[in-house]
Coordinates of C-alpha atoms (C1' of nucleotides) in Angstrom, one line a residue:
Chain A
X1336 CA -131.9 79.1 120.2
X1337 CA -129.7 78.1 123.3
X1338 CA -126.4 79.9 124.0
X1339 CA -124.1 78.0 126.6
X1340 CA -120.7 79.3 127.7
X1341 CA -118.6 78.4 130.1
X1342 CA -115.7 79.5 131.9
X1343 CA -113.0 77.4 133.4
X1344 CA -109.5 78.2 135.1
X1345 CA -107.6 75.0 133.9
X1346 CA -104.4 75.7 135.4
X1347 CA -102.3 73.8 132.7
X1348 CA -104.4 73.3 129.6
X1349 CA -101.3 70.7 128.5
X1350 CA -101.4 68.5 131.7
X1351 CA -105.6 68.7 131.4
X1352 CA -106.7 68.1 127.8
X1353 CA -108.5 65.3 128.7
X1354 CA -110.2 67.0 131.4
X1355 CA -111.0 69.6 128.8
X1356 CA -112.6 67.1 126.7
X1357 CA -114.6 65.3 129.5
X1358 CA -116.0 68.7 130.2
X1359 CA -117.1 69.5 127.0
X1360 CA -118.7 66.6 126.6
X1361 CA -120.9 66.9 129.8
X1362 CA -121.6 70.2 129.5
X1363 CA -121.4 70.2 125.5
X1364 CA -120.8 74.5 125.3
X1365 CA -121.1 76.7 122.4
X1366 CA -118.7 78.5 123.8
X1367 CA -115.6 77.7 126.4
X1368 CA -113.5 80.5 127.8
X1369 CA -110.4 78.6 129.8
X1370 CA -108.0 80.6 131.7
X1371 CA -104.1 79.9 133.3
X1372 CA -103.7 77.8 130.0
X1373 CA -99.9 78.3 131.2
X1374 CA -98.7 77.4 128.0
X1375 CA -96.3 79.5 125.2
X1376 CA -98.2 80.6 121.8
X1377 CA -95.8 78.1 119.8
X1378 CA -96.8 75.0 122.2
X1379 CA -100.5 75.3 122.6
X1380 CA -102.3 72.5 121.7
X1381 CA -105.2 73.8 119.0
X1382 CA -105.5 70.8 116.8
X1383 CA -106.4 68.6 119.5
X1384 CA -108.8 70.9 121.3
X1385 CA -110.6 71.5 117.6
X1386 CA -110.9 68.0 117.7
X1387 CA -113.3 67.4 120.2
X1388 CA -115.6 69.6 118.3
X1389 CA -114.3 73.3 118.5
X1390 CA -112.9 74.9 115.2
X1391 CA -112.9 78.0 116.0
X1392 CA -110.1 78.9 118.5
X1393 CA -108.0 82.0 119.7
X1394 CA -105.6 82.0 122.3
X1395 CA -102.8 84.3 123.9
X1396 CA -100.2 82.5 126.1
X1397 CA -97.0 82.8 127.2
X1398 CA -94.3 80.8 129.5
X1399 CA -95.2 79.8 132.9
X1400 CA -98.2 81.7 133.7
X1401 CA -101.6 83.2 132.9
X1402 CA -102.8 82.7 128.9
X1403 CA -106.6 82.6 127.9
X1404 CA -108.6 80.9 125.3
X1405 CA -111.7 81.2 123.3
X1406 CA -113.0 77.9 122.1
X1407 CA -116.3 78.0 119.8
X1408 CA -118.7 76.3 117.8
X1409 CA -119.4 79.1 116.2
X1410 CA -116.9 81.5 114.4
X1411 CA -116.3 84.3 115.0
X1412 CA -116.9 87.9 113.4
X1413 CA -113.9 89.6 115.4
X1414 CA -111.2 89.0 118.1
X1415 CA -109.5 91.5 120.1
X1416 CA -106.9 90.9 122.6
X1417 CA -106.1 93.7 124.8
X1418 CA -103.6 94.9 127.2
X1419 CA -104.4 95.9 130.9
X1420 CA -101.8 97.5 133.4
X1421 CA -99.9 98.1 130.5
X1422 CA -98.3 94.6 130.4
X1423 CA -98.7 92.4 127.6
X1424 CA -99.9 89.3 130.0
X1425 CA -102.3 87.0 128.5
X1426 CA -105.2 88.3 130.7
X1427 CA -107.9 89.2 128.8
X1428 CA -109.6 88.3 124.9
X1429 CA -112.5 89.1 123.2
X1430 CA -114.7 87.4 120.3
X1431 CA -117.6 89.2 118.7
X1432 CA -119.4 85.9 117.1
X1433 CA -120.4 86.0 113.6
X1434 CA -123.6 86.2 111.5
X1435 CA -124.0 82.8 111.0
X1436 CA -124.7 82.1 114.8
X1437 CA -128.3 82.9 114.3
X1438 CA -130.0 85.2 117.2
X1439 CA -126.6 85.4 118.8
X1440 CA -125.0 87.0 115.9
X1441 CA -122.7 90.2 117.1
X1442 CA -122.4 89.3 121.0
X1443 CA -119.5 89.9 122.5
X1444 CA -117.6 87.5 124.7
X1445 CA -115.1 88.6 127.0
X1446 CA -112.8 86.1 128.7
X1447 CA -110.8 87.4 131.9
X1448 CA -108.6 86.3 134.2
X1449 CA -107.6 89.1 136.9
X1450 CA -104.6 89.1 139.2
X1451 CA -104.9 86.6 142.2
X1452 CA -103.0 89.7 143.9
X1453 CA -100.4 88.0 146.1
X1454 CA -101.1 86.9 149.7
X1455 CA -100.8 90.0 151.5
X1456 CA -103.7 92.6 151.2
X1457 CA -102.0 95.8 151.2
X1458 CA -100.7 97.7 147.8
X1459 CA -98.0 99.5 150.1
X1460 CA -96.3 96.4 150.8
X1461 CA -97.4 93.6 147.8
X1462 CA -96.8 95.0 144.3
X1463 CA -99.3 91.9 143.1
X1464 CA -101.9 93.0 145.3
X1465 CA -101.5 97.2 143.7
X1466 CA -101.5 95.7 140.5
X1467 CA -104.3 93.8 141.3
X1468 CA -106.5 97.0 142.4
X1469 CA -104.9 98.6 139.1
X1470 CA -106.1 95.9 136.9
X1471 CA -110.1 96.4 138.4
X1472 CA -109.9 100.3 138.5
X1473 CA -108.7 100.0 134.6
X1474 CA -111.8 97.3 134.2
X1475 CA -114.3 100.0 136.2
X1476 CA -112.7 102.9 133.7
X1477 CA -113.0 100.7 130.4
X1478 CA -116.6 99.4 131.4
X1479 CA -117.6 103.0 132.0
X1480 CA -116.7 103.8 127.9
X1481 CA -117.8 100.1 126.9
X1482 CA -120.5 100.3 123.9
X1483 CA -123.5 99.7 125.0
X1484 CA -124.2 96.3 123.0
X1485 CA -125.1 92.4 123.6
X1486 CA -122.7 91.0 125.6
X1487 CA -121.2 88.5 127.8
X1488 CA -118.9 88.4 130.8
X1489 CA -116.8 85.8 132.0
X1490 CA -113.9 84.3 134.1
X1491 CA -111.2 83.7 136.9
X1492 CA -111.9 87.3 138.4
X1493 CA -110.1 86.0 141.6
X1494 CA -112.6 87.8 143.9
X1495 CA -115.8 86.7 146.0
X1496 CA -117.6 89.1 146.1
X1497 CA -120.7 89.4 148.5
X1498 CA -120.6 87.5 151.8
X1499 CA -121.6 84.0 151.2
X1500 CA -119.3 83.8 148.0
X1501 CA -116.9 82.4 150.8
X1502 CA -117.4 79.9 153.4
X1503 CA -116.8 82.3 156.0
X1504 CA -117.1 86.1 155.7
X1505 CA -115.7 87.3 158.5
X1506 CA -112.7 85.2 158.8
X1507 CA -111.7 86.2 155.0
X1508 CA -112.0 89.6 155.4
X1509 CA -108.6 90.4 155.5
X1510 CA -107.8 87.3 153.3
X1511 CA -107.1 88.6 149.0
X1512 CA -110.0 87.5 147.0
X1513 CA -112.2 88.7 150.0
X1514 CA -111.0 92.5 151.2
X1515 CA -113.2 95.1 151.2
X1516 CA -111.4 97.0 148.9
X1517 CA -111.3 94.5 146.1
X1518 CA -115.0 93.2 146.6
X1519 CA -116.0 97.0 146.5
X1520 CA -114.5 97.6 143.7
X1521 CA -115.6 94.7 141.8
X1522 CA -119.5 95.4 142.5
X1523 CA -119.0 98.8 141.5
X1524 CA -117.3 98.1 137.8
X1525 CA -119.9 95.6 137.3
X1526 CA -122.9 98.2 138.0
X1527 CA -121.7 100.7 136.4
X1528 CA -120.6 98.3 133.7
X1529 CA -124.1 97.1 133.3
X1530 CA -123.3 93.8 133.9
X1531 CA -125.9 91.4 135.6
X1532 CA -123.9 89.1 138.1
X1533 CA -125.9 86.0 136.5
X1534 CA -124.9 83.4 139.4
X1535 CA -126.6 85.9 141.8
X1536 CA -129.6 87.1 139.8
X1537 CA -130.7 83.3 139.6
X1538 CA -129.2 81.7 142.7
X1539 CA -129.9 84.9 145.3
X1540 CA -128.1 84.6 148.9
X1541 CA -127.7 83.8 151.2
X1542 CA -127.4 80.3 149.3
X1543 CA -123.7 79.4 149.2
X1544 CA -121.8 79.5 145.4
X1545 CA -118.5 78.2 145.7
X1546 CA -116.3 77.5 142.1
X1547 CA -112.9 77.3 143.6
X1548 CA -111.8 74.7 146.7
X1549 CA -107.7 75.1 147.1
X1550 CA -105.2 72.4 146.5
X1551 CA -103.9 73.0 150.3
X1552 CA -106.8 70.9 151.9
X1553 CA -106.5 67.4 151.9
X1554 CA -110.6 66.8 152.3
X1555 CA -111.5 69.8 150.4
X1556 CA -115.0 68.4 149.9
X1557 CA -115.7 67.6 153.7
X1558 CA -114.3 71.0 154.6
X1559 CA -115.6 72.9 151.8
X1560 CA -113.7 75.7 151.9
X1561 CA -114.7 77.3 148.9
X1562 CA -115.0 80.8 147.6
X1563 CA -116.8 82.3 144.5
X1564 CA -113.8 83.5 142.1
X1565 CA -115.8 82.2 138.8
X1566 CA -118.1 84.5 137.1
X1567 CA -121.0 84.9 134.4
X1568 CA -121.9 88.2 133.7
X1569 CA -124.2 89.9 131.1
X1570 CA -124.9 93.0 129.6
X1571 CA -128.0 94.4 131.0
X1572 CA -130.1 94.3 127.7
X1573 CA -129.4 89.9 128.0
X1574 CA -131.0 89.7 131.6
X1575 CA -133.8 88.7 130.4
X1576 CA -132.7 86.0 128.2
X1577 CA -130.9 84.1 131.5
X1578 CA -132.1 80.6 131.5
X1579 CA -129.8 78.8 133.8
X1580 CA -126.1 79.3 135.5
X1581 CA -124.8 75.8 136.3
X1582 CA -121.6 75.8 138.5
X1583 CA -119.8 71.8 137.6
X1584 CA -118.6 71.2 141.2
X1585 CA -118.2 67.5 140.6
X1586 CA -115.3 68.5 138.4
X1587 CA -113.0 69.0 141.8
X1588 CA -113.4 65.7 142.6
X1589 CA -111.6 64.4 139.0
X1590 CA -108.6 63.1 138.6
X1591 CA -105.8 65.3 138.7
X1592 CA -108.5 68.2 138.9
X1593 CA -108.1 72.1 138.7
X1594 CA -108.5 73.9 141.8
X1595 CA -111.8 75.7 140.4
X1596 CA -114.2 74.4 138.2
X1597 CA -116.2 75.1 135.4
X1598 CA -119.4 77.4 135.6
X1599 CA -122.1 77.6 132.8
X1600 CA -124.5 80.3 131.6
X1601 CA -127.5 79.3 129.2
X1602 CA -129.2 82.1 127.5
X1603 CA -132.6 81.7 125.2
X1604 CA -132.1 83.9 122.8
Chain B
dA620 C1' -98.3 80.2 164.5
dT621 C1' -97.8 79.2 159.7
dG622 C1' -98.3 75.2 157.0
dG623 C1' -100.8 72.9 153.8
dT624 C1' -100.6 71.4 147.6
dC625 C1' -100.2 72.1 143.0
dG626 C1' -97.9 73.4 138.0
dA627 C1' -94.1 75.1 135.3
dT628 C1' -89.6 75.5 135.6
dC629 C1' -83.6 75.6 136.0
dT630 C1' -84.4 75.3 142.1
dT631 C1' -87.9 79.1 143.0
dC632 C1' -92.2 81.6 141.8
dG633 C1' -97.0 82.1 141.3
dA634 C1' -101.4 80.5 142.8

DNA sequence: ATGGTCGATCTTCGA
């Protein structure tokens, strides 16, 4: 069988439902992992995203700012939310998906969305930006005690990593997302986590992978500006199930669009 | 040299 998920910062799943639906219909998922849902537990809108297709749903929100959610076709054996930074901020869930999914029965799904970490890359001075580096260096320590088991990672990491994640290395490399010290520390967590950066192991550089183009440029497709904040990962022991990544660019040209759009891993399993 | 644009919100903050 085929496993799809995706991931996609929505920024606003209220004001972009129907952007959520047109999605899943393209792409038609198993699994979607949204993140910035912006939107309180009591006001999310569940009935009408199980409605285009998606009963199984978990969610953590809260006012204003950050919130993720789990969207499946199939259910799901376990969920577990967890806290990072020791802040209860809607950063991070996880779904372990049933028995009855067939061969993809017990894999994990984790849905992240890291700190953007301010505009000003130095922890001395920006307390986003320390809490940023706290929030990878607790990712690096929790990967490095992760079970060992079948599993999937995803999300708005808000860091491009290698040097043509961004449209121009050198002149982001004092720019957040981009630093040294954050794309150093993402690579490491994610080797030593086990992960297989999927994008990468099927699109190698120096071919350009861009998932995020930002509001502030008027011709953001002429310019194309973009940076690589979106990412698949999975566990080691999937690697060689990868069938595709597919990154949705057309998505940013929508109307009313997010600022990043959805990317898509397909495993054979 | 510092703006440019969004979204949620109580007029400013976070991205």
């Amino acid at each position: 069988m085929q496993l799809k998920v995706t991931t996609w910062n929505i920024n606003s799943v209220r004001l972009r439902l129907a952007q959520v639906e047109r999605a899943l219909a393209e792409i038609r998922p198993d699994v979607l992992c949204l993140q910035e849902t912006k939107c309180p537990n009591e006001h999310f809108p569940l009935s009408a995203l199980q409605a285009f297709g998606y009963p199984h749903v978990t969610q953590v929100g809260m006012k204003g700012y950050n919130g993720v959610a789990i969207l499946s076709r199939h259910p799901f054996a376990q969920v577990e939310p967890r806290a990072w930074c020791e802040r209860d901020d809607a950063r991070h869930l996880s779904v372990t998906l049933g028995p009855e999914s067939g061969p993809a029965a017990g894999i994990q799904i984790h849905n992240f969305y890291v700190p953007a970490g301010g505009d000003v890359a130095d922890p001395a001075v920006n307390p986003k930006f320390k809490h940023k580096l706290q929030f990878l260096d607790e990712m690096r320590a929790w990967g490095g005690t992760r079970e060992r088991r079948p599993a999937i990672l995803v999300g708005d990491l808000n860091v491009a990593p290698l040097e043509h994640d961004v449209w121009s290395h050198k002149q982001l490399l004092d720019v957040v997302s981009h630093t040294p010290v954050e794309t150093e520390r993402l690579e490491t967590l994610r080797r030593e986590g086990g992960w297989v950066d999927a994008a990468r192991h099927l699109t190698p550089e120096p071919q350009k992978i861009y998932t995020w183009w930002s509001y502030r440029s008027p011709d953001w497709a002429a310019a194309n500006k973009g940076r690589r904040l979106d990412h698949v990962w999975v566990s080691d022991d999937l690697g060689g199930t990868l069938q595709s990544v597919d990154v949705h660019g057309s998505a940013r040209g929508w109307t009313r669009p997010s600022d990043h759009v959805p990317v898509t891993v397909t495993l054979e399993l």
